[in-house]
Amino acid sequence: MGASYYQKNLDSLNFDGRLLLKFRSGLRNRSLENKALIVSGSGEEFYKSFPLSEASKAHQLMESSQHIGKILLLP
């Protein structure tokens, strides 16, 4: 999503819509097996989602490092 498309992407959202940005940063410190899963797209994108009211539980999970994938907070 380059600068020329940023406003177009925002304009395409519905009222109160959300734009999810996905980056592949931080691959250097991951195992080859994990990198292969990420590149192939066969790994789970999102590990777990939590309602915003349970943000502390999401943070505990993140600190435990017992997950692979993103942890989502939902409004």
PDB file of N, CA and C in Angstrom:
ATOM      1  N   MET A   1       0.851  -1.157   0.000  1.00  0.00           N
ATOM      2  CA  MET A   1       0.000   0.000   0.000  1.00  0.00           C
ATOM      3  C   MET A   1       0.895   1.217   0.000  1.00  0.00           C
ATOM      4  N   GLY A   2       1.177   1.739  -1.169  1.00  0.00           N
ATOM      5  CA  GLY A   2       2.019   2.912  -1.287  1.00  0.00           C
ATOM      6  C   GLY A   2       1.254   4.190  -1.023  1.00  0.00           C
ATOM      7  N   ALA A   3       1.993   5.265  -0.966  1.00  0.00           N
ATOM      8  CA  ALA A   3       1.403   6.565  -0.659  1.00  0.00           C
ATOM      9  C   ALA A   3       0.307   6.948  -1.644  1.00  0.00           C
ATOM     10  N   SER A   4       0.474   6.598  -2.913  1.00  0.00           N
ATOM     11  CA  SER A   4      -0.528   6.987  -3.913  1.00  0.00           C
ATOM     12  C   SER A   4      -1.862   6.263  -3.713  1.00  0.00           C
ATOM     13  N   TYR A   5      -1.863   5.119  -3.050  1.00  0.00           N
ATOM     14  CA  TYR A   5      -3.087   4.358  -2.830  1.00  0.00           C
ATOM     15  C   TYR A   5      -3.679   4.558  -1.444  1.00  0.00           C
ATOM     16  N   TYR A   6      -2.944   5.178  -0.555  1.00  0.00           N
ATOM     17  CA  TYR A   6      -3.387   5.272   0.837  1.00  0.00           C
ATOM     18  C   TYR A   6      -4.755   5.932   0.955  1.00  0.00           C
ATOM     19  N   GLN A   7      -4.939   7.097   0.365  1.00  0.00           N
ATOM     20  CA  GLN A   7      -6.223   7.794   0.473  1.00  0.00           C
ATOM     21  C   GLN A   7      -7.334   7.017  -0.217  1.00  0.00           C
ATOM     22  N   LYS A   8      -7.036   6.368  -1.352  1.00  0.00           N
ATOM     23  CA  LYS A   8      -8.046   5.557  -2.043  1.00  0.00           C
ATOM     24  C   LYS A   8      -8.504   4.402  -1.149  1.00  0.00           C
ATOM     25  N   ASN A   9      -7.564   3.774  -0.461  1.00  0.00           N
ATOM     26  CA  ASN A   9      -7.921   2.680   0.440  1.00  0.00           C
ATOM     27  C   ASN A   9      -8.779   3.177   1.592  1.00  0.00           C
ATOM     28  N   LEU A  10      -8.437   4.324   2.141  1.00  0.00           N
ATOM     29  CA  LEU A  10      -9.250   4.888   3.218  1.00  0.00           C
ATOM     30  C   LEU A  10     -10.647   5.235   2.722  1.00  0.00           C
ATOM     31  N   ASP A  11     -10.731   5.803   1.525  1.00  0.00           N
ATOM     32  CA  ASP A  11     -12.029   6.182   0.958  1.00  0.00           C
ATOM     33  C   ASP A  11     -12.913   4.967   0.692  1.00  0.00           C
ATOM     34  N   SER A  12     -12.317   3.800   0.467  1.00  0.00           N
ATOM     35  CA  SER A  12     -13.098   2.605   0.152  1.00  0.00           C
ATOM     36  C   SER A  12     -13.734   1.967   1.384  1.00  0.00           C
ATOM     37  N   LEU A  13     -13.334   2.399   2.561  1.00  0.00           N
ATOM     38  CA  LEU A  13     -13.889   1.827   3.785  1.00  0.00           C
ATOM     39  C   LEU A  13     -15.314   2.306   4.018  1.00  0.00           C
ATOM     40  N   ASN A  14     -16.113   1.456   4.600  1.00  0.00           N
ATOM     41  CA  ASN A  14     -17.454   1.824   5.000  1.00  0.00           C
ATOM     42  C   ASN A  14     -17.371   2.716   6.234  1.00  0.00           C
ATOM     43  N   PHE A  15     -18.463   3.348   6.614  1.00  0.00           N
ATOM     44  CA  PHE A  15     -18.488   4.166   7.815  1.00  0.00           C
ATOM     45  C   PHE A  15     -18.014   3.328   9.003  1.00  0.00           C
ATOM     46  N   ASP A  16     -17.106   3.878   9.772  1.00  0.00           N
ATOM     47  CA  ASP A  16     -16.543   3.197  10.944  1.00  0.00           C
ATOM     48  C   ASP A  16     -15.814   1.911  10.549  1.00  0.00           C
ATOM     49  N   GLY A  17     -15.349   1.827   9.294  1.00  0.00           N
ATOM     50  CA  GLY A  17     -14.628   0.644   8.829  1.00  0.00           C
ATOM     51  C   GLY A  17     -13.218   0.591   9.387  1.00  0.00           C
ATOM     52  N   ARG A  18     -12.564  -0.528   9.185  1.00  0.00           N
ATOM     53  CA  ARG A  18     -11.210  -0.725   9.690  1.00  0.00           C
ATOM     54  C   ARG A  18     -10.302  -1.163   8.549  1.00  0.00           C
ATOM     55  N   LEU A  19      -9.117  -0.640   8.557  1.00  0.00           N
ATOM     56  CA  LEU A  19      -8.115  -0.992   7.560  1.00  0.00           C
ATOM     57  C   LEU A  19      -7.023  -1.774   8.275  1.00  0.00           C
ATOM     58  N   LEU A  20      -6.844  -3.027   7.902  1.00  0.00           N
ATOM     59  CA  LEU A  20      -5.843  -3.875   8.529  1.00  0.00           C
ATOM     60  C   LEU A  20      -4.579  -3.834   7.691  1.00  0.00           C
ATOM     61  N   LEU A  21      -3.491  -3.415   8.307  1.00  0.00           N
ATOM     62  CA  LEU A  21      -2.200  -3.369   7.626  1.00  0.00           C
ATOM     63  C   LEU A  21      -1.392  -4.579   8.052  1.00  0.00           C
ATOM     64  N   LYS A  22      -0.783  -5.241   7.093  1.00  0.00           N
ATOM     65  CA  LYS A  22      -0.046  -6.467   7.361  1.00  0.00           C
ATOM     66  C   LYS A  22       1.370  -6.301   6.838  1.00  0.00           C
ATOM     67  N   PHE A  23       2.336  -6.518   7.697  1.00  0.00           N
ATOM     68  CA  PHE A  23       3.730  -6.351   7.312  1.00  0.00           C
ATOM     69  C   PHE A  23       4.497  -7.643   7.550  1.00  0.00           C
ATOM     70  N   ARG A  24       5.552  -7.803   6.827  1.00  0.00           N
ATOM     71  CA  ARG A  24       6.414  -8.975   6.978  1.00  0.00           C
ATOM     72  C   ARG A  24       7.743  -8.581   7.614  1.00  0.00           C
ATOM     73  N   SER A  25       7.697  -7.678   8.550  1.00  0.00           N
ATOM     74  CA  SER A  25       8.937  -7.260   9.203  1.00  0.00           C
ATOM     75  C   SER A  25       9.317  -8.265  10.286  1.00  0.00           C
ATOM     76  N   GLY A  26      10.534  -8.245  10.669  1.00  0.00           N
ATOM     77  CA  GLY A  26      10.981  -9.092  11.767  1.00  0.00           C
ATOM     78  C   GLY A  26      11.238 -10.533  11.397  1.00  0.00           C
ATOM     79  N   LEU A  27      11.382 -10.848  10.137  1.00  0.00           N
ATOM     80  CA  LEU A  27      11.619 -12.240   9.751  1.00  0.00           C
ATOM     81  C   LEU A  27      13.026 -12.711  10.090  1.00  0.00           C
ATOM     82  N   ARG A  28      13.941 -11.805  10.249  1.00  0.00           N
ATOM     83  CA  ARG A  28      15.343 -12.174  10.466  1.00  0.00           C
ATOM     84  C   ARG A  28      15.520 -13.106  11.666  1.00  0.00           C
ATOM     85  N   ASN A  29      14.776 -12.882  12.734  1.00  0.00           N
ATOM     86  CA  ASN A  29      14.960 -13.654  13.963  1.00  0.00           C
ATOM     87  C   ASN A  29      14.074 -14.894  14.041  1.00  0.00           C
ATOM     88  N   ARG A  30      13.385 -15.229  12.985  1.00  0.00           N
ATOM     89  CA  ARG A  30      12.493 -16.390  13.014  1.00  0.00           C
ATOM     90  C   ARG A  30      13.188 -17.624  12.434  1.00  0.00           C
ATOM     91  N   SER A  31      12.698 -18.798  12.833  1.00  0.00           N
ATOM     92  CA  SER A  31      13.274 -20.046  12.324  1.00  0.00           C
ATOM     93  C   SER A  31      12.933 -20.196  10.842  1.00  0.00           C
ATOM     94  N   LEU A  32      13.701 -21.030  10.145  1.00  0.00           N
ATOM     95  CA  LEU A  32      13.429 -21.273   8.727  1.00  0.00           C
ATOM     96  C   LEU A  32      12.041 -21.871   8.523  1.00  0.00           C
ATOM     97  N   GLU A  33      11.637 -22.762   9.437  1.00  0.00           N
ATOM     98  CA  GLU A  33      10.314 -23.377   9.335  1.00  0.00           C
ATOM     99  C   GLU A  33       9.217 -22.317   9.456  1.00  0.00           C
ATOM    100  N   ASN A  34       9.382 -21.414  10.413  1.00  0.00           N
ATOM    101  CA  ASN A  34       8.398 -20.355  10.608  1.00  0.00           C
ATOM    102  C   ASN A  34       8.370 -19.403   9.418  1.00  0.00           C
ATOM    103  N   LYS A  35       9.539 -19.075   8.882  1.00  0.00           N
ATOM    104  CA  LYS A  35       9.599 -18.206   7.701  1.00  0.00           C
ATOM    105  C   LYS A  35       8.875 -18.855   6.524  1.00  0.00           C
ATOM    106  N   ALA A  36       9.070 -20.163   6.345  1.00  0.00           N
ATOM    107  CA  ALA A  36       8.421 -20.871   5.242  1.00  0.00           C
ATOM    108  C   ALA A  36       6.901 -20.823   5.384  1.00  0.00           C
ATOM    109  N   LEU A  37       6.393 -20.988   6.602  1.00  0.00           N
ATOM    110  CA  LEU A  37       4.952 -20.901   6.829  1.00  0.00           C
ATOM    111  C   LEU A  37       4.422 -19.513   6.498  1.00  0.00           C
ATOM    112  N   ILE A  38       5.155 -18.500   6.900  1.00  0.00           N
ATOM    113  CA  ILE A  38       4.727 -17.123   6.648  1.00  0.00           C
ATOM    114  C   ILE A  38       4.698 -16.836   5.156  1.00  0.00           C
ATOM    115  N   VAL A  39       5.768 -17.193   4.464  1.00  0.00           N
ATOM    116  CA  VAL A  39       5.865 -16.903   3.034  1.00  0.00           C
ATOM    117  C   VAL A  39       4.828 -17.690   2.241  1.00  0.00           C
ATOM    118  N   SER A  40       4.576 -18.932   2.632  1.00  0.00           N
ATOM    119  CA  SER A  40       3.615 -19.758   1.898  1.00  0.00           C
ATOM    120  C   SER A  40       2.176 -19.353   2.182  1.00  0.00           C
ATOM    121  N   GLY A  41       1.984 -18.646   3.272  1.00  0.00           N
ATOM    122  CA  GLY A  41       0.629 -18.247   3.631  1.00  0.00           C
ATOM    123  C   GLY A  41      -0.163 -19.368   4.257  1.00  0.00           C
ATOM    124  N   SER A  42       0.479 -20.507   4.543  1.00  0.00           N
ATOM    125  CA  SER A  42      -0.249 -21.637   5.105  1.00  0.00           C
ATOM    126  C   SER A  42      -0.347 -21.579   6.622  1.00  0.00           C
ATOM    127  N   GLY A  43       0.356 -20.662   7.242  1.00  0.00           N
ATOM    128  CA  GLY A  43       0.256 -20.514   8.691  1.00  0.00           C
ATOM    129  C   GLY A  43      -0.985 -19.742   9.066  1.00  0.00           C
ATOM    130  N   GLU A  44      -1.384 -19.848  10.293  1.00  0.00           N
ATOM    131  CA  GLU A  44      -2.535 -19.096  10.773  1.00  0.00           C
ATOM    132  C   GLU A  44      -2.191 -17.623  10.800  1.00  0.00           C
ATOM    133  N   GLU A  45      -3.022 -16.802  10.202  1.00  0.00           N
ATOM    134  CA  GLU A  45      -2.802 -15.357  10.194  1.00  0.00           C
ATOM    135  C   GLU A  45      -2.984 -14.773  11.589  1.00  0.00           C
ATOM    136  N   PHE A  46      -4.084 -15.148  12.231  1.00  0.00           N
ATOM    137  CA  PHE A  46      -4.401 -14.590  13.532  1.00  0.00           C
ATOM    138  C   PHE A  46      -4.531 -15.723  14.534  1.00  0.00           C
ATOM    139  N   TYR A  47      -3.808 -15.603  15.618  1.00  0.00           N
ATOM    140  CA  TYR A  47      -3.817 -16.657  16.620  1.00  0.00           C
ATOM    141  C   TYR A  47      -5.118 -16.635  17.408  1.00  0.00           C
ATOM    142  N   LYS A  48      -5.487 -15.450  17.893  1.00  0.00           N
ATOM    143  CA  LYS A  48      -6.678 -15.338  18.721  1.00  0.00           C
ATOM    144  C   LYS A  48      -7.138 -13.896  18.741  1.00  0.00           C
ATOM    145  N   SER A  49      -8.432 -13.697  18.953  1.00  0.00           N
ATOM    146  CA  SER A  49      -8.953 -12.344  19.101  1.00  0.00           C
ATOM    147  C   SER A  49      -9.624 -12.211  20.459  1.00  0.00           C
ATOM    148  N   PHE A  50      -9.583 -11.006  20.981  1.00  0.00           N
ATOM    149  CA  PHE A  50     -10.173 -10.688  22.269  1.00  0.00           C
ATOM    150  C   PHE A  50     -11.012  -9.424  22.131  1.00  0.00           C
ATOM    151  N   PRO A  51     -12.122  -9.335  22.870  1.00  0.00           N
ATOM    152  CA  PRO A  51     -12.815  -8.047  22.916  1.00  0.00           C
ATOM    153  C   PRO A  51     -11.931  -7.047  23.662  1.00  0.00           C
ATOM    154  N   LEU A  52     -12.094  -5.786  23.348  1.00  0.00           N
ATOM    155  CA  LEU A  52     -11.279  -4.748  23.970  1.00  0.00           C
ATOM    156  C   LEU A  52     -11.363  -4.802  25.493  1.00  0.00           C
ATOM    157  N   SER A  53     -12.498  -5.232  26.011  1.00  0.00           N
ATOM    158  CA  SER A  53     -12.666  -5.324  27.468  1.00  0.00           C
ATOM    159  C   SER A  53     -11.747  -6.371  28.093  1.00  0.00           C
ATOM    160  N   GLU A  54     -11.178  -7.260  27.271  1.00  0.00           N
ATOM    161  CA  GLU A  54     -10.259  -8.290  27.761  1.00  0.00           C
ATOM    162  C   GLU A  54      -8.834  -8.031  27.287  1.00  0.00           C
ATOM    163  N   ALA A  55      -8.489  -6.763  27.124  1.00  0.00           N
ATOM    164  CA  ALA A  55      -7.149  -6.398  26.646  1.00  0.00           C
ATOM    165  C   ALA A  55      -6.058  -6.925  27.565  1.00  0.00           C
ATOM    166  N   SER A  56      -6.335  -6.985  28.864  1.00  0.00           N
ATOM    167  CA  SER A  56      -5.311  -7.487  29.790  1.00  0.00           C
ATOM    168  C   SER A  56      -5.006  -8.962  29.522  1.00  0.00           C
ATOM    169  N   LYS A  57      -6.014  -9.753  29.179  1.00  0.00           N
ATOM    170  CA  LYS A  57      -5.785 -11.167  28.838  1.00  0.00           C
ATOM    171  C   LYS A  57      -4.956 -11.285  27.562  1.00  0.00           C
ATOM    172  N   ALA A  58      -5.262 -10.430  26.588  1.00  0.00           N
ATOM    173  CA  ALA A  58      -4.501 -10.440  25.334  1.00  0.00           C
ATOM    174  C   ALA A  58      -3.045 -10.083  25.598  1.00  0.00           C
ATOM    175  N   HIS A  59      -2.834  -9.112  26.472  1.00  0.00           N
ATOM    176  CA  HIS A  59      -1.470  -8.691  26.791  1.00  0.00           C
ATOM    177  C   HIS A  59      -0.717  -9.799  27.520  1.00  0.00           C
ATOM    178  N   GLN A  60      -1.387 -10.500  28.416  1.00  0.00           N
ATOM    179  CA  GLN A  60      -0.751 -11.622  29.118  1.00  0.00           C
ATOM    180  C   GLN A  60      -0.331 -12.702  28.126  1.00  0.00           C
ATOM    181  N   LEU A  61      -1.191 -12.995  27.165  1.00  0.00           N
ATOM    182  CA  LEU A  61      -0.851 -13.993  26.148  1.00  0.00           C
ATOM    183  C   LEU A  61       0.354 -13.539  25.340  1.00  0.00           C
ATOM    184  N   MET A  62       0.373 -12.274  24.964  1.00  0.00           N
ATOM    185  CA  MET A  62       1.488 -11.746  24.183  1.00  0.00           C
ATOM    186  C   MET A  62       2.789 -11.844  24.976  1.00  0.00           C
ATOM    187  N   GLU A  63       2.745 -11.479  26.256  1.00  0.00           N
ATOM    188  CA  GLU A  63       3.952 -11.539  27.086  1.00  0.00           C
ATOM    189  C   GLU A  63       4.436 -12.968  27.291  1.00  0.00           C
ATOM    190  N   SER A  64       3.519 -13.933  27.264  1.00  0.00           N
ATOM    191  CA  SER A  64       3.903 -15.330  27.496  1.00  0.00           C
ATOM    192  C   SER A  64       4.650 -15.933  26.314  1.00  0.00           C
ATOM    193  N   SER A  65       4.542 -15.326  25.145  1.00  0.00           N
ATOM    194  CA  SER A  65       5.167 -15.830  23.911  1.00  0.00           C
ATOM    195  C   SER A  65       4.722 -17.252  23.577  1.00  0.00           C
ATOM    196  N   GLN A  66       3.507 -17.608  23.952  1.00  0.00           N
ATOM    197  CA  GLN A  66       2.972 -18.936  23.670  1.00  0.00           C
ATOM    198  C   GLN A  66       2.094 -18.941  22.420  1.00  0.00           C
ATOM    199  N   HIS A  67       2.250 -17.948  21.570  1.00  0.00           N
ATOM    200  CA  HIS A  67       1.422 -17.838  20.375  1.00  0.00           C
ATOM    201  C   HIS A  67       2.301 -17.660  19.144  1.00  0.00           C
ATOM    202  N   ILE A  68       1.762 -18.042  18.009  1.00  0.00           N
ATOM    203  CA  ILE A  68       2.385 -17.745  16.715  1.00  0.00           C
ATOM    204  C   ILE A  68       1.289 -17.096  15.890  1.00  0.00           C
ATOM    205  N   GLY A  69       1.485 -15.885  15.510  1.00  0.00           N
ATOM    206  CA  GLY A  69       0.478 -15.143  14.775  1.00  0.00           C
ATOM    207  C   GLY A  69       0.037 -13.921  15.553  1.00  0.00           C
ATOM    208  N   LYS A  70      -0.860 -13.196  14.961  1.00  0.00           N
ATOM    209  CA  LYS A  70      -1.308 -11.938  15.534  1.00  0.00           C
ATOM    210  C   LYS A  70      -2.383 -12.167  16.586  1.00  0.00           C
ATOM    211  N   ILE A  71      -2.385 -11.298  17.579  1.00  0.00           N
ATOM    212  CA  ILE A  71      -3.433 -11.256  18.588  1.00  0.00           C
ATOM    213  C   ILE A  71      -4.233  -9.992  18.301  1.00  0.00           C
ATOM    214  N   LEU A  72      -5.526 -10.152  18.088  1.00  0.00           N
ATOM    215  CA  LEU A  72      -6.368  -9.018  17.721  1.00  0.00           C
ATOM    216  C   LEU A  72      -7.203  -8.547  18.896  1.00  0.00           C
ATOM    217  N   LEU A  73      -7.321  -7.230  19.030  1.00  0.00           N
ATOM    218  CA  LEU A  73      -8.262  -6.620  19.963  1.00  0.00           C
ATOM    219  C   LEU A  73      -9.417  -6.074  19.145  1.00  0.00           C
ATOM    220  N   LEU A  74     -10.622  -6.482  19.487  1.00  0.00           N
ATOM    221  CA  LEU A  74     -11.806  -6.063  18.740  1.00  0.00           C
ATOM    222  C   LEU A  74     -12.620  -5.073  19.559  1.00  0.00           C
ATOM    223  N   PRO A  75     -13.058  -3.978  18.927  1.00  0.00           N
ATOM    224  CA  PRO A  75     -13.855  -2.985  19.667  1.00  0.00           C
ATOM    225  C   PRO A  75     -15.216  -3.523  20.054  1.00  0.00           C
TER     226      PRO A  75
END
